[in-house]
PDB file of C-alpha atoms in Angstrom:
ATOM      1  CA  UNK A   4     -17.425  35.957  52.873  1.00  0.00           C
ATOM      2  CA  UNK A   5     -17.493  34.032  50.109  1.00  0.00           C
ATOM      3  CA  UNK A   6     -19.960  33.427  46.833  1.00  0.00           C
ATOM      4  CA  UNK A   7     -18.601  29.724  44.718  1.00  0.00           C
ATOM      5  CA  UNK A   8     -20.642  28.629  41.561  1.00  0.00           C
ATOM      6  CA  UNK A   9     -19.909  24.757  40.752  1.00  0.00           C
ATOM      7  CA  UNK A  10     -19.200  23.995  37.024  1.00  0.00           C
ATOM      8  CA  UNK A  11     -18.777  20.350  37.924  1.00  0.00           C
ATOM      9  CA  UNK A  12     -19.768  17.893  40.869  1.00  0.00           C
ATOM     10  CA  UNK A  13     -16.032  18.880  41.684  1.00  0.00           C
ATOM     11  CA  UNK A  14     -14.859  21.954  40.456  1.00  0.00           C
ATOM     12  CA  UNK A  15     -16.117  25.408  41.278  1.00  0.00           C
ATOM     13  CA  UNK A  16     -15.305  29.218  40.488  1.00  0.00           C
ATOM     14  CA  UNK A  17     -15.238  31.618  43.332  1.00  0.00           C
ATOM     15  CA  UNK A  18     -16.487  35.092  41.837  1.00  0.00           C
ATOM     16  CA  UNK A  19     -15.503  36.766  44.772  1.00  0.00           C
ATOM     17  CA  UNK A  20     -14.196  36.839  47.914  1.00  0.00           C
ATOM     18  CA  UNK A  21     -13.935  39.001  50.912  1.00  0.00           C
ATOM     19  CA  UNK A  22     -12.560  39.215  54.896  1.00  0.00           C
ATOM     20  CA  UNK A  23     -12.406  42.349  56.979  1.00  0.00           C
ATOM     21  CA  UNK A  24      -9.846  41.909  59.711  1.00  0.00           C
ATOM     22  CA  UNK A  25      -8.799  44.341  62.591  1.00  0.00           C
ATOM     23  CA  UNK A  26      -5.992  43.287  65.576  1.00  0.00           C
ATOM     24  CA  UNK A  27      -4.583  46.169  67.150  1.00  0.00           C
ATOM     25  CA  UNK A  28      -2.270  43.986  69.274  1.00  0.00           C
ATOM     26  CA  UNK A  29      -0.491  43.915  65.897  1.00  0.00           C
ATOM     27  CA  UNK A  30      -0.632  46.844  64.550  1.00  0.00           C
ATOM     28  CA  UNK A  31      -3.927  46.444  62.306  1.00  0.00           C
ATOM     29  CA  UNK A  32      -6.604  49.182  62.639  1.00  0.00           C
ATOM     30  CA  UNK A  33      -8.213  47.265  59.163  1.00  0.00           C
ATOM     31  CA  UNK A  34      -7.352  45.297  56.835  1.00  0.00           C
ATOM     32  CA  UNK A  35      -9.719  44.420  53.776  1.00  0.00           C
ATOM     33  CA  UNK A  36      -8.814  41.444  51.186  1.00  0.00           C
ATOM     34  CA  UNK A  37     -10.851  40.879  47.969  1.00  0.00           C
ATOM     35  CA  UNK A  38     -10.539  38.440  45.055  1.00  0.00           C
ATOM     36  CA  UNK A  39     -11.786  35.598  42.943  1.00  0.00           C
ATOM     37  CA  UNK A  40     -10.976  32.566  41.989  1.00  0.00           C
ATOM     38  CA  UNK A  41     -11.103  28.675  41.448  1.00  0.00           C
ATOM     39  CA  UNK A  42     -11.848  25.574  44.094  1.00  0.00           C
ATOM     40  CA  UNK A  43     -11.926  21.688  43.881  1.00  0.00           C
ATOM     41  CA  UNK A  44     -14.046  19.881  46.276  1.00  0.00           C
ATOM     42  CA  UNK A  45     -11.647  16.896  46.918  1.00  0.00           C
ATOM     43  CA  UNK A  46     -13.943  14.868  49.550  1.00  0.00           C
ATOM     44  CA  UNK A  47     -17.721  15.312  49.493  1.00  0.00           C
ATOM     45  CA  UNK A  48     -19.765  12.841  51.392  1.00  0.00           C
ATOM     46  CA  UNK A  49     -22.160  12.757  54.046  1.00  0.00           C
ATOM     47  CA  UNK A  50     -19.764  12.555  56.971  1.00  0.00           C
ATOM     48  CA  UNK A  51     -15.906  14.795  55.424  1.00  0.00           C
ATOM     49  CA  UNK A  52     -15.839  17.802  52.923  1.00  0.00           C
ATOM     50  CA  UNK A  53     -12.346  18.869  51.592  1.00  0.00           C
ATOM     51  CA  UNK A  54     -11.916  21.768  49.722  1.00  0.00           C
ATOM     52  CA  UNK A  55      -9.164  23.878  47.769  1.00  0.00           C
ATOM     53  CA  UNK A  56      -9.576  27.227  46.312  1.00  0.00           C
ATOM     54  CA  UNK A  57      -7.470  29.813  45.531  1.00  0.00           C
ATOM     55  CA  UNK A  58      -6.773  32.845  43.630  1.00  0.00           C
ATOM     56  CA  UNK A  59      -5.432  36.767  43.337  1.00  0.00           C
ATOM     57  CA  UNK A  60      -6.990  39.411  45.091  1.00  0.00           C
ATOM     58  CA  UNK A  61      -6.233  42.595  46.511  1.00  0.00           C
ATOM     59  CA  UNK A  62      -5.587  43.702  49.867  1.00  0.00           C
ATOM     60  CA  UNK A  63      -5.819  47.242  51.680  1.00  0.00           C
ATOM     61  CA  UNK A  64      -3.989  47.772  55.483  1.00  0.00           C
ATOM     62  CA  UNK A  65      -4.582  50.286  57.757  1.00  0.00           C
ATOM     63  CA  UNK A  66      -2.298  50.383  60.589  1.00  0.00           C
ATOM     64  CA  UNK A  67      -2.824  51.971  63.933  1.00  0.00           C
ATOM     65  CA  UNK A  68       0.032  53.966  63.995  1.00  0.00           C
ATOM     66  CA  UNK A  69       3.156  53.918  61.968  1.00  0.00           C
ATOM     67  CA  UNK A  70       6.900  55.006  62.409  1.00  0.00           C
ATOM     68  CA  UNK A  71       7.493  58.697  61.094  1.00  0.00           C
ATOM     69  CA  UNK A  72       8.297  58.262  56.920  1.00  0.00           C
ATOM     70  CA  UNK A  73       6.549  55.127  56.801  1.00  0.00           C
ATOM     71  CA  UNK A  74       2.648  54.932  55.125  1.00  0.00           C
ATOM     72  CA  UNK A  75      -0.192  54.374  57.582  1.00  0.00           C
ATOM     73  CA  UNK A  76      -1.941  52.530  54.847  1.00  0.00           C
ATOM     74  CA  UNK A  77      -0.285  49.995  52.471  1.00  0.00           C
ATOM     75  CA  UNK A  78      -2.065  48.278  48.984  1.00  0.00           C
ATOM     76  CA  UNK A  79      -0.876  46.086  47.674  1.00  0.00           C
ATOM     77  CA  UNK A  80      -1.759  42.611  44.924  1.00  0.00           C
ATOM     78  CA  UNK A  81      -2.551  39.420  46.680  1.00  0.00           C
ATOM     79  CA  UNK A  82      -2.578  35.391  46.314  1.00  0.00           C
ATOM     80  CA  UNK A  83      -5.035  33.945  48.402  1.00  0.00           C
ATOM     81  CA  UNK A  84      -5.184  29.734  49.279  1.00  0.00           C
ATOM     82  CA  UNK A  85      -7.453  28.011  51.507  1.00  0.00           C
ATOM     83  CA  UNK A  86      -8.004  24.538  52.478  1.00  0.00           C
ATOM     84  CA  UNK A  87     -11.341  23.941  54.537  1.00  0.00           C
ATOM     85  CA  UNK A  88     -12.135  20.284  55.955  1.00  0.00           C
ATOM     86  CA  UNK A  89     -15.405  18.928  57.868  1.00  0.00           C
ATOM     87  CA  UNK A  90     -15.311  15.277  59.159  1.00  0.00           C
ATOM     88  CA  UNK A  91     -18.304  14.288  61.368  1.00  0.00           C
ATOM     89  CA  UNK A  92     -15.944  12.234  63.855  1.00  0.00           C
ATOM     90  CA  UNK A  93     -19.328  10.778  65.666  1.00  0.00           C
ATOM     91  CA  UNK A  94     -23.255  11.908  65.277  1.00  0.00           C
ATOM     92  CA  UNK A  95     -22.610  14.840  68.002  1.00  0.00           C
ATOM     93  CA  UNK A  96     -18.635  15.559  67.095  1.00  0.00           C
ATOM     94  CA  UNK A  97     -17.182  17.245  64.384  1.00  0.00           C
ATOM     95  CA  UNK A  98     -14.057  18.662  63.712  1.00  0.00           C
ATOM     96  CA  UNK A  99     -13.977  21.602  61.545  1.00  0.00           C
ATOM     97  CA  UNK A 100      -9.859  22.692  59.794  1.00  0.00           C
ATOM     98  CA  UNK A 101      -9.793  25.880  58.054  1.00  0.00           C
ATOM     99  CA  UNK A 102      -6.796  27.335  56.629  1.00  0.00           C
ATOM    100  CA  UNK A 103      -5.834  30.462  54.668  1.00  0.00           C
ATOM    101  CA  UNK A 104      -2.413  31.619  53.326  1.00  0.00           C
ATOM    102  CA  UNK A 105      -1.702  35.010  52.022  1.00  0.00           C
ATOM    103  CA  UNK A 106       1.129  36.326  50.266  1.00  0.00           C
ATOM    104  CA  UNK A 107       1.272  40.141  49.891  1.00  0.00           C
ATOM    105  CA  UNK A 108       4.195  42.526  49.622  1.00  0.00           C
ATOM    106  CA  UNK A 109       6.711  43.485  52.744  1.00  0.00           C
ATOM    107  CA  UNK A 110       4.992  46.582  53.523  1.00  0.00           C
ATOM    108  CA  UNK A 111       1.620  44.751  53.930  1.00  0.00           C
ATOM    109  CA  UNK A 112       2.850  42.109  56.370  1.00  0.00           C
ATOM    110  CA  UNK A 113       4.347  39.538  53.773  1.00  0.00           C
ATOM    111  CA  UNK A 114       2.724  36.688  53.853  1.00  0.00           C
ATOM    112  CA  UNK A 115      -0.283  35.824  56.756  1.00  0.00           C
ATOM    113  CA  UNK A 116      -1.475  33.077  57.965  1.00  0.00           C
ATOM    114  CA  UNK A 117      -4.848  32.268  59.619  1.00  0.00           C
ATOM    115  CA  UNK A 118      -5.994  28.814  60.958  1.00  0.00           C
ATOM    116  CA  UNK A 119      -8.973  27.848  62.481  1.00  0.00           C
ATOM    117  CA  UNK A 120      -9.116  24.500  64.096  1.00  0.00           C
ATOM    118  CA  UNK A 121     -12.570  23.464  65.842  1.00  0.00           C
ATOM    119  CA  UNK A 122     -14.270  20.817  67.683  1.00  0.00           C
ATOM    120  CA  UNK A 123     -17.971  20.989  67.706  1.00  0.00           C
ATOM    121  CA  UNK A 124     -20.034  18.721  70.155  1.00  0.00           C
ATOM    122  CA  UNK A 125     -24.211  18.672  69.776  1.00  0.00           C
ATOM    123  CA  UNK A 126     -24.952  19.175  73.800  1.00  0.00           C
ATOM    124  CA  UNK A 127     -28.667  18.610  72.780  1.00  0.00           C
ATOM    125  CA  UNK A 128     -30.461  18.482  69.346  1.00  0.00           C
ATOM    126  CA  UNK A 129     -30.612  22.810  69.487  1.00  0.00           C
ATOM    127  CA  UNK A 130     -27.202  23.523  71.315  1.00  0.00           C
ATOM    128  CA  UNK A 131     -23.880  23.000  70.315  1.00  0.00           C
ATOM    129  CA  UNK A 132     -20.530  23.144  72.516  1.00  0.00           C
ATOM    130  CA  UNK A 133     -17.631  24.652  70.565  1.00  0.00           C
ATOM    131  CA  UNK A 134     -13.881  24.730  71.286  1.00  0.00           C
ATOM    132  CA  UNK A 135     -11.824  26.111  68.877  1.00  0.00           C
ATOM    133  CA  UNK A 136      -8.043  27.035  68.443  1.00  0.00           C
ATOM    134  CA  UNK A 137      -6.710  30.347  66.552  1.00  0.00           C
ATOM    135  CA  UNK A 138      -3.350  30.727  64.963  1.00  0.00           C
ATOM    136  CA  UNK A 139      -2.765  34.052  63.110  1.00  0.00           C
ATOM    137  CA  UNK A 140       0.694  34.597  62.120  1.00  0.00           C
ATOM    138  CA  UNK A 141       2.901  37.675  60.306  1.00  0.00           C
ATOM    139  CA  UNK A 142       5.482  37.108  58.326  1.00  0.00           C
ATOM    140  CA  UNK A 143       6.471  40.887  58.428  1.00  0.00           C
ATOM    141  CA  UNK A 144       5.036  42.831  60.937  1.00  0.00           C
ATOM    142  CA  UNK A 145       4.555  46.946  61.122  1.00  0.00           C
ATOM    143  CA  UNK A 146       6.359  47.855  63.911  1.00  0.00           C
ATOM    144  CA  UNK A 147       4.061  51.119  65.262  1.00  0.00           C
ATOM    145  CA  UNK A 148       5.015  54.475  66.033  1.00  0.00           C
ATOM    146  CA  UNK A 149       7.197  54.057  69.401  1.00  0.00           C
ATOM    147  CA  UNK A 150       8.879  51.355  67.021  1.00  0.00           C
ATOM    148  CA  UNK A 151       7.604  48.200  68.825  1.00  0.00           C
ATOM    149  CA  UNK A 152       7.284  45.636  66.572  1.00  0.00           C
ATOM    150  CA  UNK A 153       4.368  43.123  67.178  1.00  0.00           C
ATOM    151  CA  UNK A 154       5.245  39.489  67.475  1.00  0.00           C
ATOM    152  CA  UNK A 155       4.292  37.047  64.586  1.00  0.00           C
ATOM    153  CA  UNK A 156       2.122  34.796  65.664  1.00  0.00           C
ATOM    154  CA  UNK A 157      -1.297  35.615  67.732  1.00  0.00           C
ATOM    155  CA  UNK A 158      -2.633  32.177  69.265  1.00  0.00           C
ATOM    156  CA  UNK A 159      -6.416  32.248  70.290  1.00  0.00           C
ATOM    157  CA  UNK A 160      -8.664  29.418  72.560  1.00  0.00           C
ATOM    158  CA  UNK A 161     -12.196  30.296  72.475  1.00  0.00           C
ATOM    159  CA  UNK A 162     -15.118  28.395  73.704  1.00  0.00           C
ATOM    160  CA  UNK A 163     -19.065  29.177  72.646  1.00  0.00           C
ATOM    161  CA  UNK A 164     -21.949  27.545  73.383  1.00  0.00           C
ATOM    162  CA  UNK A 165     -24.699  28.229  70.333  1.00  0.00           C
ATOM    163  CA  UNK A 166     -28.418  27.550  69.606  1.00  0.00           C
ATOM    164  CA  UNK A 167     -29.540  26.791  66.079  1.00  0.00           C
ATOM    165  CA  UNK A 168     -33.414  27.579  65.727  1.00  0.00           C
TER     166      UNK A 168
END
């Protein structure tokens, strides 16, 4: 979630920011990131939209289990970036980038990535046919309490149909 107040045609400030996230395949009962900061709006016409913003926040992890000595929830200061682009290829395609780096300590994961890429097709004027591809990756995972260590990266395909109203 996000809340951005433009100063210029160009420039915005992003009061604050938010994401829940939860993965238990690795190791992440909850993890909650807040923040503020600044964007630019790069591209902004009727068919692409580029934005930049980024900023510090701070992020709380709760892990699903833990090795014995280690904390089951880490805290730590955070530095958010994202990059979010929207070209309307043709009048029923668009492809929609988003992309969000995090850099936290070690005992939080490091730094995480989490990229969103999507294709949206207009089946009729009120549904919409949506393929998308997930990449969440780890820089340093938690390994849990029988000391298996999650892989890295988490790769996700999902497809939606939707109906705006």
């Amino acid at each position: 979630a996000t809340s951005d107040r433009f100063v210029t045609r160009h420039f915005f400030l992003r009061p604050v920011f938010g994401e829940y996230y939860r993965d238990p395949f690795l190791n992440i009962d909850a993890r909650i990131t807040i923040g503020t900061g600044v964007g630019y709006t790069a591209i902004d016409t009727s068919r692409t939209n580029l934005d930049f913003t980024g900023g510090p926040g701070y992020q709380v992890t709760r892990f699903v289990s833990v090795q014995e000595g280690e904390n089951i929830e880490e805290t730590t200061p955070a530095l958010v970036l994202t990059t979010n682009y929207d070209i309307e290829i043709t009048k029923k395609l668009d492809f929609i980038y988003n992309y969000n780096i995090t850099w936290v300590d070690n005992a939080s994961g490091g730094y995480t990535h989490h990229m969103v890429t999507t294709f949206e097709s207009e089946i009729t004027g009120s549904f919409d046919f949506d393929v998308s591809f997930i990449w969440d990756h780890t820089s340093k995972p938690t390994a849990a309490d029988d000391g298996t260590v999650p892989l890295s990266d988490d790769y996700r395909l999902t497809v939606g149909i939707s109906y705006d109203y």
